[in-house]
CSV table of N, CA and C in Angstrom, one decimal:
chain,number,residue,atom,x,y,z
A,247,MET,N,-7.1,-22.8,13.3
A,247,MET,CA,-7.1,-21.3,12.4
A,247,MET,C,-7.8,-20.4,11.5
A,248,THR,N,-8.7,-19.2,10.5
A,248,THR,CA,-8.6,-19.8,9.7
A,248,THR,C,-8.3,-18.1,9.5
A,249,LYS,N,-7.9,-17.7,7.5
A,249,LYS,CA,-6.8,-16.6,7.2
A,249,LYS,C,-7.6,-15.5,8.0
A,250,ARG,N,-9.1,-15.7,8.0
A,250,ARG,CA,-10.1,-14.5,8.2
A,250,ARG,C,-9.4,-13.6,9.9
A,251,SER,N,-9.5,-15.4,10.6
A,251,SER,CA,-9.3,-15.0,12.1
A,251,SER,C,-7.7,-15.0,12.2
A,252,LEU,N,-6.9,-15.6,11.3
A,252,LEU,CA,-5.1,-15.0,11.8
A,252,LEU,C,-5.1,-13.2,11.5
A,253,ALA,N,-6.6,-13.1,10.3
A,253,ALA,CA,-5.9,-11.7,10.1
A,253,ALA,C,-6.2,-10.5,11.0
A,254,LEU,N,-7.5,-10.7,11.8
A,254,LEU,CA,-8.1,-10.2,13.2
A,254,LEU,C,-7.2,-9.9,13.9
A,255,LEU,N,-6.1,-11.2,14.2
A,255,LEU,CA,-5.5,-11.3,15.3
A,255,LEU,C,-4.1,-10.4,15.4
A,256,MET,N,-3.9,-10.7,13.5
A,256,MET,CA,-2.8,-9.6,13.3
A,256,MET,C,-2.9,-8.0,13.6
A,257,LEU,N,-3.9,-8.0,13.7
A,257,LEU,CA,-4.8,-6.8,13.0
A,257,LEU,C,-4.8,-5.8,14.8
A,258,ALA,N,-5.5,-6.9,16.1
A,258,ALA,CA,-5.3,-6.8,17.3
A,258,ALA,C,-4.3,-7.1,17.8
A,259,LEU,N,-2.9,-7.4,17.4
A,259,LEU,CA,-1.6,-7.5,17.1
A,259,LEU,C,-1.0,-5.6,17.2
A,260,CYS,N,-1.0,-5.7,15.7
A,260,CYS,CA,-0.2,-4.3,15.2
A,260,CYS,C,-1.0,-3.6,16.6
A,261,VAL,N,-2.2,-3.6,16.4
A,261,VAL,CA,-3.1,-2.2,17.4
A,261,VAL,C,-2.9,-2.0,18.8
A,262,ASN,N,-2.3,-3.1,19.3
A,262,ASN,CA,-2.3,-3.6,20.8
A,262,ASN,C,-1.2,-3.1,21.2
A,263,VAL,N,0.3,-3.7,20.2
A,263,VAL,CA,1.8,-2.2,20.1
A,263,VAL,C,1.8,-1.0,19.6
A,264,ALA,N,0.6,-0.2,19.3
A,264,ALA,CA,0.5,1.4,18.7
A,264,ALA,C,0.4,1.6,20.4
A,265,VAL,N,-0.8,0.8,20.9
A,265,VAL,CA,-0.8,1.5,22.0
A,265,VAL,C,0.2,1.6,23.1
A,266,GLN,N,0.5,0.7,23.3
A,266,GLN,CA,1.6,0.6,24.4
A,266,GLN,C,2.0,1.0,24.6
A,267,LEU,N,3.3,2.5,23.6
A,267,LEU,CA,3.8,3.0,23.8
A,267,LEU,C,3.6,4.3,24.7
A,268,PRO,N,4.6,4.9,25.9
A,268,PRO,CA,4.6,5.1,26.3
A,268,PRO,C,4.5,6.6,26.2
A,269,ALA,N,3.7,7.7,27.2
A,269,ALA,CA,3.0,8.5,26.9
A,269,ALA,C,4.0,9.8,26.7
A,270,GLY,N,3.6,10.3,25.7
A,270,GLY,CA,5.3,11.3,25.1
A,270,GLY,C,6.3,10.7,23.9
A,271,VAL,N,6.0,8.8,23.5
A,271,VAL,CA,7.0,8.8,23.1
A,271,VAL,C,6.5,7.8,21.6
A,272,THR,N,6.9,8.8,20.6
A,272,THR,CA,6.7,8.9,19.1
A,272,THR,C,7.8,8.1,18.6
A,273,ALA,N,7.5,7.0,17.8
A,273,ALA,CA,8.3,6.8,16.5
A,273,ALA,C,8.6,7.6,15.9
A,274,GLY,N,10.2,7.3,14.8
A,274,GLY,CA,10.6,7.3,14.2
A,274,GLY,C,10.0,7.4,13.4
A,275,PRO,N,10.4,8.0,11.8
A,275,PRO,CA,10.3,7.6,10.4
A,275,PRO,C,10.0,6.1,9.8
A,276,THR,N,11.8,5.2,10.5
A,276,THR,CA,10.9,4.4,10.3
A,276,THR,C,10.5,2.9,11.0
A,277,GLU,N,9.9,3.7,12.4
A,277,GLU,CA,9.3,2.7,12.6
A,277,GLU,C,7.7,3.0,12.4
A,278,ASP,N,8.1,4.3,12.6
A,278,ASP,CA,6.6,4.8,11.5
A,278,ASP,C,6.4,4.2,10.2
A,279,VAL,N,7.3,3.8,9.5
A,279,VAL,CA,6.9,2.9,7.9
A,279,VAL,C,7.2,1.9,8.1
A,280,GLN,N,7.7,0.8,9.1
A,280,GLN,CA,6.7,-0.4,10.0
A,280,GLN,C,5.6,-1.2,10.2
A,281,ALA,N,4.7,-0.2,11.7
A,281,ALA,CA,3.3,-0.1,11.9
A,281,ALA,C,2.7,0.8,11.0
A,282,ALA,N,3.0,1.5,10.0
A,282,ALA,CA,1.7,1.9,9.4
A,282,ALA,C,1.5,0.2,8.5
A,283,MET,N,3.4,0.2,7.8
A,283,MET,CA,3.1,-1.5,6.5
A,283,MET,C,2.0,-2.8,8.4
A,284,GLN,N,2.1,-2.8,8.5
A,284,GLN,CA,1.4,-4.2,8.4
A,284,GLN,C,0.2,-3.6,9.0
A,285,LEU,N,0.1,-2.6,9.8
A,285,LEU,CA,-1.7,-2.2,9.7
A,285,LEU,C,-2.0,-1.7,7.9
A,286,LEU,N,-1.4,-2.1,7.1
A,286,LEU,CA,-2.3,-1.7,5.8
A,286,LEU,C,-2.6,-3.5,5.5
A,287,LYS,N,-1.6,-4.1,5.8
A,287,LYS,CA,-1.3,-5.4,5.9
A,287,LYS,C,-2.2,-6.2,6.1
A,288,ALA,N,-2.3,-5.8,7.6
A,288,ALA,CA,-3.2,-7.0,8.2
A,288,ALA,C,-5.3,-6.7,7.9
A,289,LYS,N,-5.3,-5.5,8.1
A,289,LYS,CA,-6.5,-4.3,6.8
A,289,LYS,C,-6.9,-5.9,6.1
A,290,ALA,N,-5.8,-5.5,4.7
A,290,ALA,CA,-5.9,-5.6,3.4
A,290,ALA,C,-6.6,-7.8,3.9
A,291,THR,N,-5.4,-8.2,4.9
A,291,THR,CA,-5.8,-9.6,4.5
A,291,THR,C,-6.7,-9.8,5.2
A,292,ALA,N,-7.1,-8.6,6.4
A,292,ALA,CA,-8.6,-9.3,6.7
A,292,ALA,C,-10.0,-9.3,6.4
A,293,LEU,N,-10.1,-8.7,5.2
A,293,LEU,CA,-10.8,-8.4,3.2
A,293,LEU,C,-10.6,-9.8,2.6
A,294,GLY,N,-9.5,-10.5,2.4
A,294,GLY,CA,-9.4,-12.0,2.5
A,294,GLY,C,-8.4,-11.8,1.8
A,295,PRO,N,-8.2,-13.3,1.1
A,295,PRO,CA,-6.8,-13.0,-0.4
A,295,PRO,C,-6.9,-12.1,-1.7
A,296,PRO,N,-5.7,-11.2,-1.4
A,296,PRO,CA,-6.2,-11.0,-2.9
A,296,PRO,C,-6.4,-11.7,-3.9
A,297,SER,N,-6.4,-10.7,-4.6
A,297,SER,CA,-6.9,-11.8,-6.3
A,297,SER,C,-6.7,-10.5,-7.6
A,298,ILE,N,-7.1,-10.9,-9.0
A,298,ILE,CA,-7.0,-10.3,-9.6
A,298,ILE,C,-8.3,-11.0,-10.4
A,299,ARG,N,-9.3,-9.9,-11.3
A,299,ARG,CA,-9.9,-10.6,-11.5
A,299,ARG,C,-10.6,-9.2,-13.0
A,300,GLY,N,-10.2,-9.3,-14.6
A,300,GLY,CA,-11.0,-8.5,-14.2
A,300,GLY,C,-10.2,-7.6,-14.8
A,301,GLU,N,-11.0,-5.8,-16.0
A,301,GLU,CA,-10.5,-4.8,-15.6
A,301,GLU,C,-11.2,-3.6,-15.8
A,302,GLU,N,-10.7,-2.8,-15.5
A,302,GLU,CA,-11.2,-1.2,-15.4
A,302,GLU,C,-10.8,0.1,-15.9
A,303,LEU,N,-11.9,1.1,-15.7
A,303,LEU,CA,-10.9,1.9,-16.6
A,303,LEU,C,-10.3,2.7,-14.7
A,304,VAL,N,-8.9,2.8,-13.8
A,304,VAL,CA,-8.4,4.2,-13.1
A,304,VAL,C,-7.6,5.0,-14.1
A,305,ALA,N,-8.7,6.4,-13.8
A,305,ALA,CA,-7.8,7.8,-13.9
A,305,ALA,C,-8.1,7.8,-15.7
A,306,GLY,N,-8.8,6.6,-16.7
A,306,GLY,CA,-8.5,6.8,-18.1
A,306,GLY,C,-7.6,5.3,-18.2
A,307,ARG,N,-7.4,4.7,-17.5
A,307,ARG,CA,-6.5,3.6,-18.2
A,307,ARG,C,-6.8,2.4,-17.2
A,308,THR,N,-6.9,1.8,-18.2
A,308,THR,CA,-7.6,0.0,-18.5
A,308,THR,C,-6.5,-0.3,-18.4
A,309,VAL,N,-6.6,-0.8,-16.1
A,309,VAL,CA,-5.8,-1.9,-15.7
A,309,VAL,C,-6.5,-2.9,-14.9
A,310,PRO,N,-6.0,-4.3,-14.9
A,310,PRO,CA,-6.4,-5.3,-13.9
A,310,PRO,C,-6.8,-4.8,-12.1
A,311,VAL,N,-8.6,-5.8,-12.1
A,311,VAL,CA,-8.7,-5.3,-11.1
A,311,VAL,C,-9.2,-5.9,-10.1
A,312,LEU,N,-7.8,-5.8,-8.7
A,312,LEU,CA,-7.2,-5.5,-7.4
A,312,LEU,C,-8.4,-6.4,-6.2
A,313,TYR,N,-8.8,-7.2,-5.9
A,313,TYR,CA,-9.7,-7.2,-5.4
A,313,TYR,C,-9.0,-7.8,-4.1
A,314,PHE,N,-9.5,-7.8,-2.7
A,314,PHE,CA,-9.2,-8.1,-1.1
A,314,PHE,C,-10.2,-9.2,-0.9
A,315,GLY,N,-10.4,-10.1,-1.1
A,315,GLY,CA,-11.2,-11.1,-0.8
A,315,GLY,C,-12.0,-10.9,-1.7
A,316,SER,N,-13.9,-10.5,-1.9
A,316,SER,CA,-15.0,-9.3,-2.2
A,316,SER,C,-14.5,-7.6,-2.3
A,317,THR,N,-13.9,-7.6,-1.6
A,317,THR,CA,-13.5,-6.0,-2.0
A,317,THR,C,-12.7,-6.0,-3.3
A,318,LYS,N,-13.7,-4.8,-3.7
A,318,LYS,CA,-12.3,-4.2,-5.0
A,318,LYS,C,-11.6,-3.3,-4.2
A,319,MET,N,-10.5,-2.7,-5.3
A,319,MET,CA,-9.5,-1.4,-4.8
A,319,MET,C,-9.6,-0.8,-5.7
A,320,ASN,N,-9.6,-1.1,-6.6
A,320,ASN,CA,-10.4,0.3,-7.8
A,320,ASN,C,-10.6,1.3,-7.9
A,321,ASN,N,-10.3,2.4,-7.1
A,321,ASN,CA,-10.6,4.0,-7.4
A,321,ASN,C,-11.7,3.6,-5.9
A,322,ASN,N,-11.4,2.7,-4.3
A,322,ASN,CA,-11.7,2.2,-3.9
A,322,ASN,C,-11.1,3.4,-2.2
A,323,PHE,N,-11.3,3.9,-1.6
A,323,PHE,CA,-9.9,5.2,-0.6
A,323,PHE,C,-10.5,4.6,-0.2
A,324,GLN,N,-10.8,3.8,0.9
A,324,GLN,CA,-11.4,3.3,2.5
A,324,GLN,C,-10.1,3.1,3.4
A,325,LEU,N,-9.7,2.1,2.4
A,325,LEU,CA,-8.2,1.3,3.2
A,325,LEU,C,-7.1,2.2,3.4
A,326,VAL,N,-7.1,2.9,2.3
A,326,VAL,CA,-5.1,3.4,2.5
A,326,VAL,C,-6.3,5.1,3.6
A,327,ASP,N,-7.2,5.5,2.9
A,327,ASP,CA,-7.6,6.5,4.3
A,327,ASP,C,-8.0,6.2,5.7
A,328,GLU,N,-7.8,4.8,5.7
A,328,GLU,CA,-7.8,4.2,7.6
A,328,GLU,C,-6.6,4.4,7.3
A,329,ILE,N,-5.4,4.1,7.0
A,329,ILE,CA,-4.2,4.2,7.4
A,329,ILE,C,-3.7,5.2,7.3
A,330,GLN,N,-4.4,6.7,7.0
A,330,GLN,CA,-3.9,7.8,6.6
A,330,GLN,C,-4.3,7.9,8.0
A,331,LYS,N,-5.6,8.4,8.6
A,331,LYS,CA,-7.1,8.3,9.8
A,331,LYS,C,-5.5,7.7,10.6
A,332,GLU,N,-5.9,6.9,10.8
A,332,GLU,CA,-5.1,6.4,12.5
A,332,GLU,C,-3.3,6.1,11.9
A,333,LYS,N,-2.4,6.4,11.0
A,333,LYS,CA,-0.8,6.3,11.2
A,333,LYS,C,-0.1,7.3,10.8
A,334,GLY,N,-1.6,8.8,9.4
A,334,GLY,CA,-0.1,9.4,9.4
A,334,GLY,C,-0.3,9.6,7.7
A,335,GLY,N,0.4,10.7,7.4
A,335,GLY,CA,1.4,9.9,6.0
A,335,GLY,C,0.4,9.5,4.7
A,336,THR,N,1.6,8.4,4.5
A,336,THR,CA,0.3,7.8,2.6
A,336,THR,C,-0.4,6.4,2.3
A,337,ALA,N,-0.8,6.2,2.0
A,337,ALA,CA,-1.0,4.4,1.6
A,337,ALA,C,-1.4,4.5,-0.2
A,338,THR,N,-0.9,3.9,-1.0
A,338,THR,CA,-1.6,3.0,-2.6
A,338,THR,C,-1.4,2.0,-1.7
A,339,ILE,N,-2.8,1.3,-3.4
A,339,ILE,CA,-2.4,0.1,-3.1
A,339,ILE,C,-2.3,0.2,-5.6
A,340,PHE,N,-1.7,-0.7,-5.1
A,340,PHE,CA,-1.1,-1.1,-6.8
A,340,PHE,C,-1.2,-1.9,-7.4
A,341,ALA,N,-2.0,-2.3,-8.3
A,341,ALA,CA,-2.6,-3.0,-9.5
A,341,ALA,C,-1.4,-3.7,-10.7
A,342,ARG,N,-1.3,-4.5,-10.3
A,342,ARG,CA,0.4,-4.9,-11.5
A,342,ARG,C,0.0,-4.9,-12.7
A,343,SER,N,0.2,-4.3,-13.9
A,343,SER,CA,-0.6,-3.8,-15.0
A,343,SER,C,1.0,-4.6,-15.9
A,344,GLY,N,0.9,-5.8,-16.1
A,344,GLY,CA,1.7,-6.2,-17.5
A,344,GLY,C,3.7,-5.9,-16.5
A,345,SER,N,3.9,-4.6,-17.4
A,345,SER,CA,5.8,-4.7,-16.3
A,345,SER,C,5.9,-3.4,-15.8
A,346,GLU,N,4.4,-2.7,-15.3
A,346,GLU,CA,3.9,-1.7,-14.6
A,346,GLU,C,3.8,-1.8,-13.2
A,347,PHE,N,3.2,-1.1,-12.4
A,347,PHE,CA,2.2,-1.2,-10.5
A,347,PHE,C,1.7,-0.2,-11.2
A,348,ILE,N,-0.1,0.4,-11.1
A,348,ILE,CA,-0.5,1.2,-12.0
A,348,ILE,C,-0.9,1.4,-9.5
A,349,ARG,N,-1.6,2.9,-9.4
A,349,ARG,CA,-1.6,3.5,-8.3
A,349,ARG,C,-3.3,3.2,-8.5
A,350,VAL,N,-3.9,2.2,-8.1
A,350,VAL,CA,-6.2,2.4,-8.5
A,350,VAL,C,-6.2,2.5,-7.2
A,351,ALA,N,-5.5,2.7,-5.7
A,351,ALA,CA,-6.2,2.9,-4.4
A,351,ALA,C,-5.3,3.8,-3.9
A,352,THR,N,-5.1,5.1,-4.3
A,352,THR,CA,-4.3,6.0,-3.4
A,352,THR,C,-4.9,7.4,-2.3
A,353,ASN,N,-4.3,8.2,-1.5
A,353,ASN,CA,-3.9,9.2,-1.1
A,353,ASN,C,-3.1,10.1,-1.5
A,354,VAL,N,-1.8,9.6,-1.6
A,354,VAL,CA,-1.3,10.4,-2.6
A,354,VAL,C,-1.4,11.5,-3.7
A,355,LYS,N,-0.9,12.8,-3.0
A,355,LYS,CA,-1.7,13.3,-3.9
A,355,LYS,C,-1.3,14.3,-5.8
A,356,LYS,N,-1.3,14.8,-6.4
A,356,LYS,CA,-1.0,15.6,-7.3
A,356,LYS,C,-0.7,16.2,-6.8
A,357,ASP,N,0.1,17.4,-8.1
A,357,ASP,CA,0.7,19.4,-7.7
A,357,ASP,C,-1.5,19.8,-8.0
A,358,ASP,N,-2.2,19.0,-8.9
A,358,ASP,CA,-3.3,19.8,-8.2
A,358,ASP,C,-4.0,19.9,-7.0
A,359,GLY,N,-3.6,18.3,-6.0
A,359,GLY,CA,-4.7,18.4,-5.2
A,359,GLY,C,-5.5,17.6,-5.7
A,360,SER,N,-5.2,16.1,-6.7
A,360,SER,CA,-6.2,15.3,-6.7
A,360,SER,C,-5.5,13.9,-6.3
A,361,ARG,N,-5.9,13.3,-6.2
A,361,ARG,CA,-5.9,11.9,-5.2
A,361,ARG,C,-4.8,10.9,-7.2
A,362,ALA,N,-3.6,10.4,-7.0
A,362,ALA,CA,-3.1,9.8,-8.0
A,362,ALA,C,-2.7,9.0,-8.7
A,363,ILE,N,-4.4,8.7,-8.4
A,363,ILE,CA,-5.3,6.9,-9.0
A,363,ILE,C,-4.4,7.1,-10.3
A,364,GLY,N,-3.7,6.3,-11.3
A,364,GLY,CA,-3.8,6.0,-12.1
A,364,GLY,C,-1.9,6.1,-13.1
A,365,THR,N,-1.3,6.5,-12.1
A,365,THR,CA,0.2,7.0,-12.0
A,365,THR,C,0.5,6.2,-11.9
A,366,ILE,N,2.4,5.7,-12.1
A,366,ILE,CA,3.1,4.6,-11.7
A,366,ILE,C,4.4,4.4,-10.5
A,367,LEU,N,4.4,3.3,-10.7
A,367,LEU,CA,5.3,3.2,-9.9
A,367,LEU,C,6.6,3.7,-10.7
A,368,ASP,N,7.2,4.1,-10.1
A,368,ASP,CA,9.0,4.9,-10.7
A,368,ASP,C,9.7,3.5,-11.1
A,369,PRO,N,9.7,3.0,-12.7
A,369,PRO,CA,10.3,1.9,-13.4
A,369,PRO,C,12.1,1.9,-12.8
A,370,LYS,N,12.7,2.8,-12.4
A,370,LYS,CA,13.8,3.5,-12.1
A,370,LYS,C,14.3,3.8,-10.6
A,371,GLY,N,13.4,3.1,-9.6
A,371,GLY,CA,13.5,3.4,-8.6
A,371,GLY,C,13.6,2.0,-7.6
A,372,LYS,N,14.4,1.9,-6.5
A,372,LYS,CA,14.7,1.6,-5.8
A,372,LYS,C,13.7,0.3,-5.5
A,373,ALA,N,12.5,1.0,-5.1
A,373,ALA,CA,11.2,0.4,-4.7
A,373,ALA,C,10.9,-0.9,-6.2
A,374,PHE,N,11.2,-0.6,-7.0
A,374,PHE,CA,10.1,-1.0,-8.0
A,374,PHE,C,11.5,-2.2,-8.2
A,375,ALA,N,12.8,-2.3,-8.3
A,375,ALA,CA,12.8,-3.3,-8.5
A,375,ALA,C,13.2,-4.5,-7.2
A,376,ALA,N,13.7,-4.0,-6.2
A,376,ALA,CA,13.2,-4.3,-5.0
A,376,ALA,C,12.0,-6.1,-5.9
A,377,ILE,N,10.6,-5.3,-5.9
A,377,ILE,CA,9.7,-5.4,-6.2
A,377,ILE,C,9.7,-6.2,-6.7
A,378,LEU,N,10.7,-6.6,-8.2
A,378,LEU,CA,10.3,-7.2,-8.8
A,378,LEU,C,11.1,-8.9,-8.9
A,379,LYS,N,12.1,-8.1,-8.6
A,379,LYS,CA,11.8,-9.6,-7.0
A,379,LYS,C,11.4,-10.5,-6.4
A,380,GLY,N,10.6,-9.9,-5.7
A,380,GLY,CA,9.8,-10.3,-5.1
A,380,GLY,C,10.1,-9.7,-4.2
A,381,ASP,N,11.0,-8.4,-3.8
A,381,ASP,CA,11.6,-8.5,-2.2
A,381,ASP,C,10.7,-6.9,-2.6
A,382,SER,N,11.0,-6.6,-0.9
A,382,SER,CA,10.2,-5.2,0.0
A,382,SER,C,11.6,-4.3,-0.1
A,383,TYR,N,10.7,-2.9,0.1
A,383,TYR,CA,12.3,-2.0,-0.4
A,383,TYR,C,11.5,-1.2,1.2
A,384,PHE,N,12.5,-0.6,2.0
A,384,PHE,CA,11.8,0.6,2.6
A,384,PHE,C,13.4,1.4,3.3
A,385,GLY,N,13.3,2.6,2.6
A,385,GLY,CA,14.2,3.4,2.8
A,385,GLY,C,13.2,4.5,1.6
A,386,ASP,N,14.2,5.8,1.2
A,386,ASP,CA,13.8,7.3,0.8
A,386,ASP,C,14.0,6.6,-0.7
A,387,ALA,N,12.3,7.1,-0.7
A,387,ALA,CA,12.1,7.6,-2.9
A,387,ALA,C,11.7,8.5,-3.2
A,388,GLU,N,11.2,8.8,-3.8
A,388,GLU,CA,11.0,10.2,-4.6
A,388,GLU,C,9.5,9.2,-5.7
A,389,ILE,N,8.4,11.1,-5.2
A,389,ILE,CA,6.9,9.8,-4.7
A,389,ILE,C,6.9,11.5,-6.1
A,390,LEU,N,6.6,11.0,-7.8
A,390,LEU,CA,5.9,12.6,-8.0
A,390,LEU,C,6.6,13.6,-7.4
A,391,GLY,N,7.7,13.7,-8.2
A,391,GLY,CA,9.0,14.8,-8.2
A,391,GLY,C,9.1,15.2,-6.2
A,392,ARG,N,8.7,14.3,-4.6
A,392,ARG,CA,8.8,14.5,-3.4
A,392,ARG,C,9.7,14.2,-3.2
A,393,PRO,N,9.8,14.0,-1.6
A,393,PRO,CA,10.2,13.0,-1.4
A,393,PRO,C,10.1,12.2,-0.5
A,394,TYR,N,9.4,11.5,0.1
A,394,TYR,CA,9.0,9.5,0.5
A,394,TYR,C,10.3,9.7,2.3
A,395,ILE,N,9.6,9.1,3.1
A,395,ILE,CA,10.2,7.8,3.6
A,395,ILE,C,9.9,6.6,3.5
A,396,THR,N,9.6,5.3,3.2
A,396,THR,CA,8.5,4.9,2.5
A,396,THR,C,9.4,3.4,2.1
A,397,GLY,N,7.9,2.6,2.4
A,397,GLY,CA,7.9,1.1,2.4
A,397,GLY,C,7.0,0.7,1.6
A,398,TYR,N,7.6,-0.7,0.8
A,398,TYR,CA,6.5,-0.9,-0.1
A,398,TYR,C,7.4,-2.6,-0.7
A,399,GLU,N,5.7,-3.6,-0.2
A,399,GLU,CA,6.3,-5.2,-0.3
A,399,GLU,C,5.1,-5.3,-0.8
A,400,PRO,N,5.3,-6.8,-1.6
A,400,PRO,CA,4.5,-7.4,-3.0
A,400,PRO,C,3.3,-7.8,-2.2
A,401,ILE,N,2.3,-8.0,-3.2
A,401,ILE,CA,0.7,-8.3,-2.8
A,401,ILE,C,1.0,-9.4,-3.6
A,402,ARG,N,1.1,-10.2,-3.3
A,402,ARG,CA,1.5,-12.1,-4.2
A,402,ARG,C,-0.4,-13.0,-4.1
A,403,GLY,N,-0.6,-12.5,-5.1
A,403,GLY,CA,-1.8,-14.2,-5.9
A,403,GLY,C,-1.8,-15.5,-5.8
A,404,ALA,N,-3.0,-16.1,-5.4
A,404,ALA,CA,-3.4,-17.5,-5.1
A,404,ALA,C,-1.1,-18.6,-5.5
A,405,GLY,N,-0.8,-18.0,-6.6
A,405,GLY,CA,0.2,-18.8,-7.1
A,405,GLY,C,1.4,-18.8,-6.9
A,406,SER,N,1.7,-17.3,-6.2
A,406,SER,CA,3.3,-15.8,-4.6
A,406,SER,C,2.8,-15.7,-5.8
A,407,ASP,N,2.6,-16.1,-7.7
A,407,ASP,CA,3.3,-14.7,-8.5
A,407,ASP,C,2.4,-13.0,-7.6
A,408,VAL,N,3.9,-11.6,-8.2
A,408,VAL,CA,3.7,-10.6,-7.2
A,408,VAL,C,2.1,-9.9,-8.5
A,409,ILE,N,1.2,-9.4,-7.8
A,409,ILE,CA,0.0,-8.8,-8.4
A,409,ILE,C,-0.6,-7.6,-8.4
A,410,GLY,N,0.9,-7.2,-7.0
A,410,GLY,CA,0.6,-5.8,-7.4
A,410,GLY,C,1.2,-5.4,-6.1
A,411,VAL,N,1.0,-4.5,-5.1
A,411,VAL,CA,1.9,-3.8,-5.0
A,411,VAL,C,1.4,-3.0,-3.6
A,412,TYR,N,2.1,-3.5,-1.5
A,412,TYR,CA,1.4,-2.4,-0.8
A,412,TYR,C,2.6,-1.1,-0.9
A,413,TYR,N,2.2,-0.5,-0.1
A,413,TYR,CA,3.1,1.9,0.2
A,413,TYR,C,2.6,2.7,1.2
A,414,VAL,N,3.0,1.9,1.6
A,414,VAL,CA,2.5,3.2,2.8
A,414,VAL,C,4.1,4.4,2.5
A,415,GLY,N,3.4,6.0,3.3
A,415,GLY,CA,5.5,6.6,2.9
A,415,GLY,C,4.8,8.1,4.3
A,416,TYR,N,5.5,8.7,4.1
A,416,TYR,CA,6.0,10.3,5.4
A,416,TYR,C,6.4,11.1,4.6
A,417,ALA,N,6.2,12.5,3.9
A,417,ALA,CA,7.1,12.8,2.9
A,417,ALA,C,8.5,13.9,3.6
A,418,ARG,N,9.4,13.5,3.3
A,418,ARG,CA,10.4,14.5,3.9
A,418,ARG,C,9.8,16.1,3.8
A,419,ASP,N,10.2,16.5,5.6
A,419,ASP,CA,9.7,18.0,5.2
A,419,ASP,C,11.5,18.5,5.3
């Protein structure tokens, strides 16, 4: 089975599980985060393997260009907006730049209503510490001064090194 067909199978399973919830039953915050994360990863995987190729400007910062297959993620909001449309909440793709993880595709908004591209994953947060160890983080996090229930998972390159981060989250009211 090819990676693409495996990714499509994963996507179909995620959609199938979501469709089978009984009428009137809604998932809780933790289940919502898990479902959104699985969908984000499945859709990204369906595009192809992740890689870093070159650099470009994102919100005035020179950052590595993250690809899934031949699809460039930097300044490309299609994937994160699909997740938001299908699952609600917010989604982000971070690219690793040295010791930072920079939002290169996101629907997280800054106070002025613009997308928070070019901003960094909080280096003092629990998610950052987990990702640096190659682990996932699911739990509460503050994003740009607002509380969220979140999920963060490493994006690994061909050599299994962490080249970016998947993020999904729902604002806490």
